[in-house]
mmCIF file of C-alpha atoms in Angstrom:
data_model
loop_
_atom_site.group_PDB
_atom_site.id
_atom_site.type_symbol
_atom_site.label_atom_id
_atom_site.label_comp_id
_atom_site.label_asym_id
_atom_site.label_seq_id
_atom_site.Cartn_x
_atom_site.Cartn_y
_atom_site.Cartn_z
ATOM 1 C CA MET B 1 -4.050 -0.468 -36.679
ATOM 2 C CA PRO B 2 -3.307 1.391 -33.395
ATOM 3 C CA SER B 3 0.312 1.962 -32.437
ATOM 4 C CA SER B 4 1.771 -0.550 -29.999
ATOM 5 C CA SER B 5 3.724 2.230 -28.329
ATOM 6 C CA SER B 6 0.805 4.156 -26.827
ATOM 7 C CA PRO B 7 -2.729 3.568 -25.545
ATOM 8 C CA THR B 8 -5.393 3.523 -28.285
ATOM 9 C CA SER B 9 -7.145 6.655 -26.976
ATOM 10 C CA ARG B 10 -6.691 9.396 -24.424
ATOM 11 C CA GLN B 11 -7.473 8.123 -20.931
ATOM 12 C CA SER B 12 -8.872 10.264 -18.111
ATOM 13 C CA VAL B 13 -7.159 9.502 -14.809
ATOM 14 C CA VAL B 14 -8.303 10.078 -11.238
ATOM 15 C CA VAL B 15 -5.395 10.226 -8.795
ATOM 16 C CA LEU B 16 -6.515 9.619 -5.214
ATOM 17 C CA GLY B 17 -3.667 10.786 -2.996
ATOM 18 C CA ALA B 18 -2.028 12.998 -5.609
ATOM 19 C CA THR B 19 0.397 14.692 -3.206
ATOM 20 C CA GLY B 20 1.890 11.484 -1.782
ATOM 21 C CA SER B 21 4.855 9.589 -3.203
ATOM 22 C CA ILE B 22 2.741 7.331 -5.425
ATOM 23 C CA GLY B 23 0.552 10.227 -6.496
ATOM 24 C CA ARG B 24 3.547 12.360 -7.492
ATOM 25 C CA SER B 25 5.031 9.432 -9.416
ATOM 26 C CA THR B 26 1.693 8.973 -11.189
ATOM 27 C CA LEU B 27 1.748 12.606 -12.260
ATOM 28 C CA ASP B 28 5.274 12.037 -13.624
ATOM 29 C CA VAL B 29 3.906 9.165 -15.710
ATOM 30 C CA ILE B 30 1.008 11.317 -16.944
ATOM 31 C CA ARG B 31 3.357 14.164 -17.813
ATOM 32 C CA ALA B 32 5.625 11.816 -19.814
ATOM 33 C CA SER B 33 2.730 10.193 -21.707
ATOM 34 C CA ASP B 34 2.530 12.778 -24.526
ATOM 35 C CA GLY B 35 -1.160 13.292 -23.866
ATOM 36 C CA ALA B 36 -2.124 9.617 -23.715
ATOM 37 C CA PHE B 37 -3.235 10.216 -20.113
ATOM 38 C CA VAL B 38 -4.858 13.352 -18.725
ATOM 39 C CA PRO B 39 -5.590 14.093 -15.055
ATOM 40 C CA PHE B 40 -9.355 14.181 -14.588
ATOM 41 C CA ALA B 41 -9.365 14.558 -10.791
ATOM 42 C CA LEU B 42 -6.727 14.905 -8.075
ATOM 43 C CA SER B 43 -7.192 14.495 -4.325
ATOM 44 C CA ALA B 44 -5.271 15.287 -1.167
ATOM 45 C CA HIS B 45 -5.977 15.282 2.547
ATOM 46 C CA GLY B 46 -3.663 17.683 4.348
ATOM 47 C CA ARG B 47 -1.255 19.011 1.700
ATOM 48 C CA LEU B 48 -3.651 21.503 0.219
ATOM 49 C CA GLU B 49 -0.996 23.921 -1.035
ATOM 50 C CA GLU B 50 0.510 21.092 -3.077
ATOM 51 C CA LEU B 51 -2.940 20.119 -4.317
ATOM 52 C CA LEU B 52 -3.599 23.691 -5.431
ATOM 53 C CA ALA B 53 -0.221 23.834 -7.196
ATOM 54 C CA ALA B 54 -1.046 20.599 -9.017
ATOM 55 C CA ALA B 55 -4.430 21.993 -10.023
ATOM 56 C CA ILE B 56 -2.753 25.084 -11.474
ATOM 57 C CA GLN B 57 -0.232 22.937 -13.362
ATOM 58 C CA TYR B 58 -2.524 20.178 -14.670
ATOM 59 C CA ARG B 59 -5.948 21.873 -14.848
ATOM 60 C CA PRO B 60 -7.994 18.793 -13.876
ATOM 61 C CA ARG B 61 -11.800 18.835 -14.017
ATOM 62 C CA TYR B 62 -11.975 18.265 -10.243
ATOM 63 C CA ILE B 63 -9.865 18.402 -7.133
ATOM 64 C CA VAL B 64 -10.930 16.816 -3.860
ATOM 65 C CA ALA B 65 -9.813 18.017 -0.430
ATOM 66 C CA SER B 66 -10.823 15.070 1.731
ATOM 67 C CA ASP B 67 -10.404 16.907 5.059
ATOM 68 C CA GLU B 68 -13.475 19.118 5.018
ATOM 69 C CA ALA B 69 -12.396 21.195 8.024
ATOM 70 C CA LEU B 70 -9.030 22.051 6.466
ATOM 71 C CA ALA B 71 -10.633 22.732 3.107
ATOM 72 C CA ALA B 72 -13.045 25.227 4.670
ATOM 73 C CA LYS B 73 -10.132 27.263 6.059
ATOM 74 C CA PHE B 74 -7.936 27.167 2.943
ATOM 75 C CA ASP B 75 -7.666 30.004 0.418
ATOM 76 C CA TRP B 76 -8.805 28.604 -2.934
ATOM 77 C CA SER B 77 -8.817 31.960 -4.742
ATOM 78 C CA GLN B 78 -6.104 30.814 -7.182
ATOM 79 C CA LEU B 79 -7.947 27.654 -8.187
ATOM 80 C CA PRO B 80 -8.366 27.612 -11.985
ATOM 81 C CA ALA B 81 -11.881 28.496 -13.118
ATOM 82 C CA GLU B 82 -12.217 25.219 -15.013
ATOM 83 C CA THR B 83 -11.420 23.124 -11.912
ATOM 84 C CA LYS B 84 -14.220 22.333 -9.468
ATOM 85 C CA LEU B 85 -13.491 21.813 -5.774
ATOM 86 C CA LEU B 86 -15.120 18.890 -3.962
ATOM 87 C CA THR B 87 -14.586 17.928 -0.339
ATOM 88 C CA GLY B 88 -14.834 14.962 1.980
ATOM 89 C CA THR B 89 -15.417 11.283 1.388
ATOM 90 C CA SER B 90 -18.376 12.052 -0.850
ATOM 91 C CA GLY B 91 -16.059 13.994 -3.136
ATOM 92 C CA LEU B 92 -13.693 11.026 -3.408
ATOM 93 C CA GLN B 93 -16.603 8.756 -4.232
ATOM 94 C CA GLU B 94 -18.007 11.153 -6.821
ATOM 95 C CA VAL B 95 -14.808 11.488 -8.859
ATOM 96 C CA SER B 96 -13.936 7.788 -8.531
ATOM 97 C CA SER B 97 -17.267 6.716 -9.996
ATOM 98 C CA HIS B 98 -17.617 9.537 -12.533
ATOM 99 C CA GLN B 99 -18.687 8.267 -15.956
ATOM 100 C CA GLU B 100 -15.879 10.183 -17.680
ATOM 101 C CA ALA B 101 -13.128 8.672 -15.512
ATOM 102 C CA ASP B 102 -11.324 5.761 -17.176
ATOM 103 C CA ILE B 103 -8.639 4.895 -14.622
ATOM 104 C CA VAL B 104 -8.564 5.449 -10.867
ATOM 105 C CA VAL B 105 -5.140 5.367 -9.236
ATOM 106 C CA SER B 106 -5.833 4.485 -5.611
ATOM 107 C CA ALA B 107 -2.850 5.942 -3.766
ATOM 108 C CA ILE B 108 -4.326 7.198 -0.485
ATOM 109 C CA VAL B 109 -2.380 5.645 2.377
ATOM 110 C CA GLY B 110 -4.310 3.644 4.951
ATOM 111 C CA ARG B 111 -7.935 2.864 5.602
ATOM 112 C CA ALA B 112 -8.868 6.377 4.400
ATOM 113 C CA GLY B 113 -8.550 5.152 0.825
ATOM 114 C CA LEU B 114 -11.275 2.547 1.169
ATOM 115 C CA GLU B 115 -14.417 4.452 0.168
ATOM 116 C CA GLY B 116 -12.985 6.024 -2.987
ATOM 117 C CA THR B 117 -11.539 2.715 -4.127
ATOM 118 C CA PHE B 118 -14.784 0.864 -3.495
ATOM 119 C CA ALA B 119 -16.679 3.524 -5.458
ATOM 120 C CA ALA B 120 -14.351 2.984 -8.410
ATOM 121 C CA ILE B 121 -14.741 -0.794 -8.218
ATOM 122 C CA ALA B 122 -18.520 -0.544 -7.994
ATOM 123 C CA ALA B 123 -18.513 1.699 -11.083
ATOM 124 C CA GLY B 124 -16.533 -0.867 -13.078
ATOM 125 C CA LYS B 125 -13.380 1.229 -13.467
ATOM 126 C CA ARG B 126 -9.831 0.126 -14.016
ATOM 127 C CA VAL B 127 -8.290 0.549 -10.568
ATOM 128 C CA ALA B 128 -4.522 0.910 -10.371
ATOM 129 C CA LEU B 129 -4.282 -0.211 -6.775
ATOM 130 C CA ALA B 130 -1.533 1.130 -4.533
ATOM 131 C CA ASN B 131 -3.722 1.325 -1.431
ATOM 132 C CA LYS B 132 -2.996 -1.957 0.377
ATOM 133 C CA GLU B 133 -5.831 -1.556 2.813
ATOM 134 C CA THR B 134 -8.621 -2.122 0.280
ATOM 135 C CA LEU B 135 -7.671 -5.794 0.036
ATOM 136 C CA VAL B 136 -6.267 -6.163 3.546
ATOM 137 C CA VAL B 137 -9.448 -4.852 5.167
ATOM 138 C CA ALA B 138 -12.070 -6.116 2.731
ATOM 139 C CA GLY B 139 -10.476 -8.318 0.104
ATOM 140 C CA HIS B 140 -13.413 -10.711 -0.105
ATOM 141 C CA LEU B 141 -15.829 -7.848 -0.697
ATOM 142 C CA ALA B 142 -13.610 -5.978 -3.174
ATOM 143 C CA THR B 143 -12.951 -9.014 -5.374
ATOM 144 C CA GLN B 144 -16.591 -10.040 -5.345
ATOM 145 C CA MET B 145 -17.673 -6.520 -6.278
ATOM 146 C CA ALA B 146 -15.108 -6.384 -9.115
ATOM 147 C CA ALA B 147 -16.423 -9.661 -10.508
ATOM 148 C CA GLU B 148 -19.958 -8.259 -10.503
ATOM 149 C CA SER B 149 -19.162 -4.793 -11.898
ATOM 150 C CA GLY B 150 -16.482 -5.773 -14.403
ATOM 151 C CA ALA B 151 -13.874 -3.596 -12.727
ATOM 152 C CA GLU B 152 -10.191 -4.368 -13.266
ATOM 153 C CA ILE B 153 -7.929 -4.315 -10.216
ATOM 154 C CA LEU B 154 -4.332 -4.018 -11.383
ATOM 155 C CA PRO B 155 -1.567 -3.934 -8.772
ATOM 156 C CA VAL B 156 0.746 -0.959 -8.370
ATOM 157 C CA ASP B 157 2.867 -2.378 -5.547
ATOM 158 C CA SER B 158 6.132 -3.373 -7.207
ATOM 159 C CA GLU B 159 5.932 -6.872 -5.699
ATOM 160 C CA HIS B 160 2.418 -7.613 -6.907
ATOM 161 C CA SER B 161 3.082 -6.016 -10.280
ATOM 162 C CA ALA B 162 6.034 -8.388 -10.616
ATOM 163 C CA ILE B 163 3.844 -11.388 -9.780
ATOM 164 C CA PHE B 164 1.170 -10.164 -12.188
ATOM 165 C CA GLN B 165 3.759 -10.069 -14.971
ATOM 166 C CA ALA B 166 5.468 -13.347 -14.092
ATOM 167 C CA LEU B 167 2.142 -15.206 -13.994
ATOM 168 C CA LYS B 168 1.822 -14.592 -17.746
ATOM 169 C CA SER B 169 4.478 -17.288 -18.219
ATOM 170 C CA GLY B 170 2.126 -20.147 -17.337
ATOM 171 C CA ARG B 171 -1.359 -21.199 -16.304
ATOM 172 C CA ASN B 172 -2.643 -20.305 -12.864
ATOM 173 C CA SER B 173 -3.207 -23.991 -12.187
ATOM 174 C CA ASP B 174 0.525 -24.588 -12.726
ATOM 175 C CA VAL B 175 1.656 -22.120 -10.033
ATOM 176 C CA LYS B 176 3.401 -23.793 -7.121
ATOM 177 C CA ARG B 177 4.068 -20.639 -5.132
ATOM 178 C CA VAL B 178 4.774 -16.924 -5.380
ATOM 179 C CA ILE B 179 7.748 -15.389 -3.599
ATOM 180 C CA LEU B 180 7.471 -11.785 -2.448
ATOM 181 C CA THR B 181 10.802 -10.027 -2.116
ATOM 182 C CA ALA B 182 11.521 -7.716 0.804
ATOM 183 C CA SER B 183 14.429 -5.317 1.125
ATOM 184 C CA GLY B 184 14.659 -6.167 4.822
ATOM 185 C CA GLY B 185 14.592 -2.458 5.637
ATOM 186 C CA PRO B 186 17.265 -0.706 7.673
ATOM 187 C CA PHE B 187 17.247 -3.184 10.588
ATOM 188 C CA ARG B 188 17.628 -6.611 8.979
ATOM 189 C CA LYS B 189 20.940 -7.171 10.772
ATOM 190 C CA PHE B 190 19.932 -5.627 14.103
ATOM 191 C CA SER B 191 20.026 -7.651 17.313
ATOM 192 C CA PRO B 192 16.993 -7.741 19.643
ATOM 193 C CA GLU B 193 18.846 -5.340 21.941
ATOM 194 C CA GLN B 194 19.439 -2.886 19.106
ATOM 195 C CA LEU B 195 15.787 -3.033 18.033
ATOM 196 C CA LEU B 196 14.765 -1.898 21.511
ATOM 197 C CA LYS B 197 16.566 1.403 20.908
ATOM 198 C CA VAL B 198 15.465 2.166 17.333
ATOM 199 C CA THR B 199 14.399 5.783 16.772
ATOM 200 C CA ALA B 200 11.820 7.139 14.360
ATOM 201 C CA GLU B 201 14.576 8.915 12.447
ATOM 202 C CA GLU B 202 16.399 5.608 11.932
ATOM 203 C CA ALA B 203 13.200 3.820 10.883
ATOM 204 C CA LEU B 204 12.490 6.479 8.275
ATOM 205 C CA ASP B 205 15.905 6.043 6.639
ATOM 206 C CA HIS B 206 15.108 3.294 4.128
ATOM 207 C CA PRO B 207 18.140 1.928 2.231
ATOM 208 C CA THR B 208 16.551 1.601 -1.237
ATOM 209 C CA TRP B 209 13.056 3.131 -1.493
ATOM 210 C CA LYS B 210 11.803 6.687 -0.991
ATOM 211 C CA MET B 211 8.294 6.508 0.453
ATOM 212 C CA GLY B 212 5.942 8.230 2.861
ATOM 213 C CA PRO B 213 6.539 7.875 6.626
ATOM 214 C CA LYS B 214 3.867 5.276 7.365
ATOM 215 C CA ILE B 215 4.913 2.920 4.569
ATOM 216 C CA THR B 216 8.586 3.426 5.430
ATOM 217 C CA VAL B 217 8.006 2.366 9.035
ATOM 218 C CA ASP B 218 5.953 -0.597 7.793
ATOM 219 C CA SER B 219 8.951 -1.605 5.701
ATOM 220 C CA ALA B 220 11.217 -1.369 8.747
ATOM 221 C CA THR B 221 8.946 -3.646 10.814
ATOM 222 C CA MET B 222 8.207 -5.765 7.704
ATOM 223 C CA MET B 223 4.527 -5.201 8.393
ATOM 224 C CA ASN B 224 4.354 -4.020 4.786
ATOM 225 C CA LYS B 225 5.262 -7.548 3.723
ATOM 226 C CA ALA B 226 2.609 -8.985 6.041
ATOM 227 C CA LEU B 227 0.036 -6.756 4.345
ATOM 228 C CA GLU B 228 1.368 -7.774 0.923
ATOM 229 C CA ILE B 229 0.913 -11.448 1.821
ATOM 230 C CA ILE B 230 -2.760 -10.674 2.436
ATOM 231 C CA GLU B 231 -3.028 -8.673 -0.789
ATOM 232 C CA ALA B 232 -1.452 -11.494 -2.799
ATOM 233 C CA LYS B 233 -4.067 -13.909 -1.534
ATOM 234 C CA TRP B 234 -6.888 -11.767 -2.943
ATOM 235 C CA LEU B 235 -5.191 -10.509 -6.106
ATOM 236 C CA PHE B 236 -4.115 -13.942 -7.304
ATOM 237 C CA ASP B 237 -6.468 -16.340 -5.479
ATOM 238 C CA LEU B 238 -3.683 -18.067 -3.544
ATOM 239 C CA SER B 239 -3.596 -20.180 -0.401
ATOM 240 C CA VAL B 240 -1.293 -19.272 2.469
ATOM 241 C CA GLU B 241 0.933 -22.234 1.538
ATOM 242 C CA GLN B 242 1.514 -20.665 -1.885
ATOM 243 C CA ILE B 243 2.894 -17.364 -0.564
ATOM 244 C CA GLU B 244 6.482 -17.018 0.633
ATOM 245 C CA VAL B 245 8.797 -14.123 1.441
ATOM 246 C CA VAL B 246 12.506 -13.769 0.736
ATOM 247 C CA VAL B 247 14.801 -10.903 1.753
ATOM 248 C CA HIS B 248 16.497 -9.264 -1.222
ATOM 249 C CA PRO B 249 18.382 -6.123 -0.095
ATOM 250 C CA GLN B 250 19.036 -4.710 -3.584
ATOM 251 C CA SER B 251 15.291 -4.350 -4.430
ATOM 252 C CA ILE B 252 15.924 -5.214 -8.085
ATOM 253 C CA VAL B 253 14.074 -8.535 -8.257
ATOM 254 C CA HIS B 254 10.606 -7.446 -7.221
ATOM 255 C CA SER B 255 9.047 -10.894 -6.853
ATOM 256 C CA LEU B 256 9.174 -14.387 -8.309
ATOM 257 C CA VAL B 257 6.728 -17.086 -9.371
ATOM 258 C CA GLU B 258 7.642 -20.754 -9.139
ATOM 259 C CA PHE B 259 5.748 -23.196 -11.344
ATOM 260 C CA VAL B 260 5.142 -26.891 -10.670
ATOM 261 C CA ASP B 261 7.940 -27.931 -13.035
ATOM 262 C CA GLY B 262 10.500 -26.052 -10.921
ATOM 263 C CA SER B 263 10.867 -23.062 -13.265
ATOM 264 C CA VAL B 264 11.108 -19.718 -11.463
ATOM 265 C CA VAL B 265 10.178 -16.533 -13.320
ATOM 266 C CA ALA B 266 11.258 -13.190 -11.860
ATOM 267 C CA GLN B 267 10.637 -9.563 -12.795
ATOM 268 C CA MET B 268 13.593 -7.176 -12.464
ATOM 269 C CA SER B 269 13.953 -3.408 -12.635
ATOM 270 C CA PRO B 270 15.485 -0.581 -10.600
ATOM 271 C CA PRO B 271 13.456 0.460 -7.530
ATOM 272 C CA ASP B 272 11.243 3.107 -9.158
ATOM 273 C CA MET B 273 7.483 3.077 -8.671
ATOM 274 C CA ARG B 274 6.814 4.811 -11.972
ATOM 275 C CA MET B 275 7.277 1.523 -13.813
ATOM 276 C CA PRO B 276 4.527 -0.506 -12.061
ATOM 277 C CA ILE B 277 2.266 2.560 -12.000
ATOM 278 C CA GLN B 278 2.584 2.982 -15.748
ATOM 279 C CA LEU B 279 2.017 -0.713 -16.449
ATOM 280 C CA ALA B 280 -1.196 -0.674 -14.400
ATOM 281 C CA MET B 281 -2.373 2.244 -16.541
ATOM 282 C CA THR B 282 -1.295 0.994 -19.994
ATOM 283 C CA TYR B 283 -1.767 -2.795 -19.700
ATOM 284 C CA PRO B 284 -1.820 -4.847 -21.903
ATOM 285 C CA GLN B 285 0.333 -2.390 -23.832
ATOM 286 C CA ARG B 286 3.793 -1.261 -22.793
ATOM 287 C CA THR B 287 5.246 2.162 -23.517
ATOM 288 C CA GLU B 288 8.508 3.947 -22.848
ATOM 289 C CA CYS B 289 8.716 4.821 -19.171
ATOM 290 C CA PRO B 290 10.310 7.813 -17.426
ATOM 291 C CA ALA B 291 11.849 5.382 -14.921
ATOM 292 C CA LYS B 292 15.507 4.472 -15.296
ATOM 293 C CA ALA B 293 16.126 1.116 -17.000
ATOM 294 C CA LEU B 294 18.298 -1.628 -15.545
ATOM 295 C CA ASP B 295 21.863 -1.294 -16.843
ATOM 296 C CA MET B 296 23.049 -4.817 -17.638
ATOM 297 C CA THR B 297 26.414 -3.524 -18.889
ATOM 298 C CA GLN B 298 27.454 -2.829 -15.303
ATOM 299 C CA ALA B 299 28.404 -5.518 -12.815
ATOM 300 C CA PHE B 300 26.070 -5.950 -9.865
ATOM 301 C CA SER B 301 25.202 -8.619 -7.321
ATOM 302 C CA LEU B 302 21.851 -9.985 -6.197
ATOM 303 C CA GLU B 303 21.466 -11.417 -2.692
ATOM 304 C CA PHE B 304 18.643 -13.513 -1.288
ATOM 305 C CA GLU B 305 18.171 -14.740 2.262
ATOM 306 C CA PRO B 306 15.300 -16.175 4.290
ATOM 307 C CA PRO B 307 13.427 -13.737 6.538
ATOM 308 C CA ASP B 308 13.959 -13.842 10.292
ATOM 309 C CA TYR B 309 10.490 -14.366 11.766
ATOM 310 C CA GLU B 310 11.799 -13.817 15.295
ATOM 311 C CA ARG B 311 13.386 -10.483 14.476
ATOM 312 C CA PHE B 312 10.361 -9.451 12.390
ATOM 313 C CA PRO B 313 7.322 -11.205 13.930
ATOM 314 C CA ALA B 314 4.916 -9.013 11.949
ATOM 315 C CA LEU B 315 5.380 -11.428 9.045
ATOM 316 C CA LYS B 316 3.568 -14.112 11.034
ATOM 317 C CA LEU B 317 0.543 -11.837 11.332
ATOM 318 C CA GLY B 318 0.147 -11.659 7.568
ATOM 319 C CA LYS B 319 -0.001 -15.432 7.227
ATOM 320 C CA GLU B 320 -2.370 -15.663 10.183
ATOM 321 C CA VAL B 321 -4.789 -13.218 8.579
ATOM 322 C CA VAL B 322 -4.743 -15.177 5.311
ATOM 323 C CA GLN B 323 -5.509 -18.381 7.222
ATOM 324 C CA ARG B 324 -8.274 -16.964 9.426
ATOM 325 C CA GLY B 325 -9.821 -14.370 7.095
ATOM 326 C CA GLY B 326 -12.975 -12.634 8.243
ATOM 327 C CA THR B 327 -12.425 -9.556 10.384
ATOM 328 C CA THR B 328 -8.728 -10.121 11.089
ATOM 329 C CA GLY B 329 -7.406 -7.978 8.233
ATOM 330 C CA ALA B 330 -9.431 -4.921 9.221
ATOM 331 C CA VAL B 331 -8.358 -5.189 12.855
ATOM 332 C CA LEU B 332 -4.677 -5.772 12.080
ATOM 333 C CA ASN B 333 -4.576 -2.836 9.704
ATOM 334 C CA ALA B 334 -6.246 -0.425 12.134
ATOM 335 C CA ALA B 335 -4.044 -1.451 15.056
ATOM 336 C CA ASN B 336 -0.932 -1.067 12.939
ATOM 337 C CA GLU B 337 -1.905 2.407 11.703
ATOM 338 C CA VAL B 338 -2.374 3.596 15.280
ATOM 339 C CA ALA B 339 0.811 1.935 16.521
ATOM 340 C CA VAL B 340 2.954 3.390 13.724
ATOM 341 C CA GLN B 341 1.607 6.870 14.383
ATOM 342 C CA ARG B 342 2.296 6.582 18.125
ATOM 343 C CA PHE B 343 5.827 5.361 17.386
ATOM 344 C CA LEU B 344 6.437 8.352 15.114
ATOM 345 C CA GLU B 345 5.138 10.586 17.913
ATOM 346 C CA GLY B 346 7.650 9.025 20.322
ATOM 347 C CA LYS B 347 5.012 7.473 22.574
ATOM 348 C CA ILE B 348 5.957 3.805 22.065
ATOM 349 C CA ARG B 349 9.056 1.877 21.036
ATOM 350 C CA PHE B 350 9.669 0.351 17.638
ATOM 351 C CA VAL B 351 9.200 -3.175 19.016
ATOM 352 C CA ASP B 352 5.868 -2.176 20.564
ATOM 353 C CA ILE B 353 4.261 -1.799 17.127
ATOM 354 C CA TYR B 354 4.019 -5.576 16.813
ATOM 355 C CA ARG B 355 2.911 -5.946 20.436
ATOM 356 C CA VAL B 356 -0.020 -3.581 19.880
ATOM 357 C CA CYS B 357 -1.093 -5.440 16.746
ATOM 358 C CA ARG B 358 -0.797 -8.842 18.387
ATOM 359 C CA ALA B 359 -2.792 -7.779 21.444
ATOM 360 C CA ILE B 360 -5.664 -6.163 19.526
ATOM 361 C CA LEU B 361 -5.880 -9.041 17.068
ATOM 362 C CA ASP B 362 -6.167 -11.469 19.987
ATOM 363 C CA GLU B 363 -8.792 -9.386 21.777
ATOM 364 C CA HIS B 364 -11.121 -8.603 18.891
ATOM 365 C CA PRO B 365 -14.549 -10.232 18.417
ATOM 366 C CA PHE B 366 -13.800 -12.365 15.363
ATOM 367 C CA GLU B 367 -16.422 -12.790 12.635
ATOM 368 C CA LEU B 368 -15.944 -14.946 9.556
ATOM 369 C CA SER B 369 -18.264 -13.202 7.060
ATOM 370 C CA PRO B 370 -18.570 -9.488 7.906
ATOM 371 C CA ASP B 371 -20.121 -6.919 5.592
ATOM 372 C CA LEU B 372 -18.420 -3.584 4.908
ATOM 373 C CA ASN B 373 -20.285 -1.727 7.651
ATOM 374 C CA ARG B 374 -19.167 -4.281 10.224
ATOM 375 C CA LEU B 375 -15.573 -4.038 9.008
ATOM 376 C CA LEU B 376 -15.677 -0.256 9.404
ATOM 377 C CA GLU B 377 -17.139 -0.657 12.913
ATOM 378 C CA LEU B 378 -14.292 -2.968 13.871
ATOM 379 C CA ASP B 379 -11.788 -0.602 12.282
ATOM 380 C CA ALA B 380 -12.998 2.112 14.658
ATOM 381 C CA TRP B 381 -13.068 -0.334 17.579
ATOM 382 C CA ALA B 382 -9.483 -1.465 16.919
ATOM 383 C CA ARG B 383 -8.205 2.105 16.761
ATOM 384 C CA GLU B 384 -9.828 2.972 20.077
ATOM 385 C CA GLU B 385 -8.611 -0.239 21.736
ATOM 386 C CA SER B 386 -5.081 0.269 20.410
ATOM 387 C CA ASP B 387 -4.882 3.690 22.022
ATOM 388 C CA LYS B 388 -6.293 2.290 25.265
ATOM 389 C CA TRP B 389 -3.695 -0.484 25.232
ATOM 390 C CA ILE B 390 -0.891 2.011 24.607
ATOM 391 C CA THR B 391 -2.136 4.339 27.350
ATOM 392 C CA CYS B 392 -2.336 1.443 29.800
ATOM 393 C CA CYS B 393 1.204 0.316 28.986
ATOM 394 C CA LEU B 394 2.547 3.848 29.339
ATOM 395 C CA GLN B 395 0.901 4.180 32.741
ATOM 396 C CA GLN B 396 2.322 0.827 33.854
ATOM 397 C CA ALA B 397 5.797 1.915 32.747
ATOM 398 C CA LYS B 398 5.389 5.207 34.618
ATOM 399 C CA ASP B 399 4.238 3.411 37.767
ATOM 400 C CA GLN B 400 7.174 1.021 37.534
ATOM 401 C CA ALA B 401 9.625 3.885 37.134
ATOM 402 C CA CYS B 402 8.128 5.613 40.184
ATOM 403 C CA SER B 403 8.415 2.464 42.298
ATOM 404 C CA ASN B 404 12.083 2.177 41.383
ATOM 405 C CA THR B 405 12.939 5.681 42.590
#
């Protein structure tokens, strides 16, 4: 009989986005697995020195540099002889669908992670999904493809991992609602006047989680929770009425499930992504994890409060996308990616991120049943329109300033 403490056989793992926060945590899990998991392929976009260092350390079969122009200029002379270099989107698709790959950890941030994830789903892989955009942009297509190919989509987001675990306490038909927890970010107590003056440096200073810049800003605007509302709909086949959000500043209770009899089941652990990553890789087994365990011998408090939809209007967008479906997720995601980047560049204010998303969502040519090509077309359209909207607003502000002098 196989041991209950480790997977039954060695698993080959593809890590898409190996140099990001989720990717590095995944490599920690692999390193602590005593050989139960081995890196088969690692990818990166811009951090090629880190990718090369990881290749030297882990000796994967493949590495993928998704930015072909950067890859062409980089010195790969130290790449181990046993590791093959691939480039571009085609490289991501090749490793994600490779017959020898068992698990694909989808950790590329943003829409850029879509093609590799879809290749893994089409090939029937187990996908440990950290890339929100796969389901936000094309949830109806991804879930349908998984049903046809036999792929498993297991959540890596701590909130969805918590729901996944809590749902084991009852039948899906007995679920009244799921409750996603949100830390509230650094600005949950800010006034509207204070939010007008938020800097990128302040937005990147998250009180409980250590993440990449885009996700950290999303947490500050609570757009991350809007995207998670959309993800929850597709992961667990929920209606918008079954998905709620509660602010929980300690980030210890990662989400809750309420059943029709009034019982509420929660999953708790310290804020460390290695735990949900490992579970997505080992499920249905559980093994010792390199993440720190919750110390119940020490006193601590847990706070919960309703979210402020006026202070954080991005939350409304998540519920709207779940209600409308179709092309709305792709457009919201693209507009948000552009707006966050322009905020980090100092071109727009923190509060303008929502305004960009709202405007582009309102302007877009809605379609109820788009295919993937149409979604990618609208992704490109939304990015272009977002930049046009921002440029127009900047010019208006400049003209106003000139008229006041």
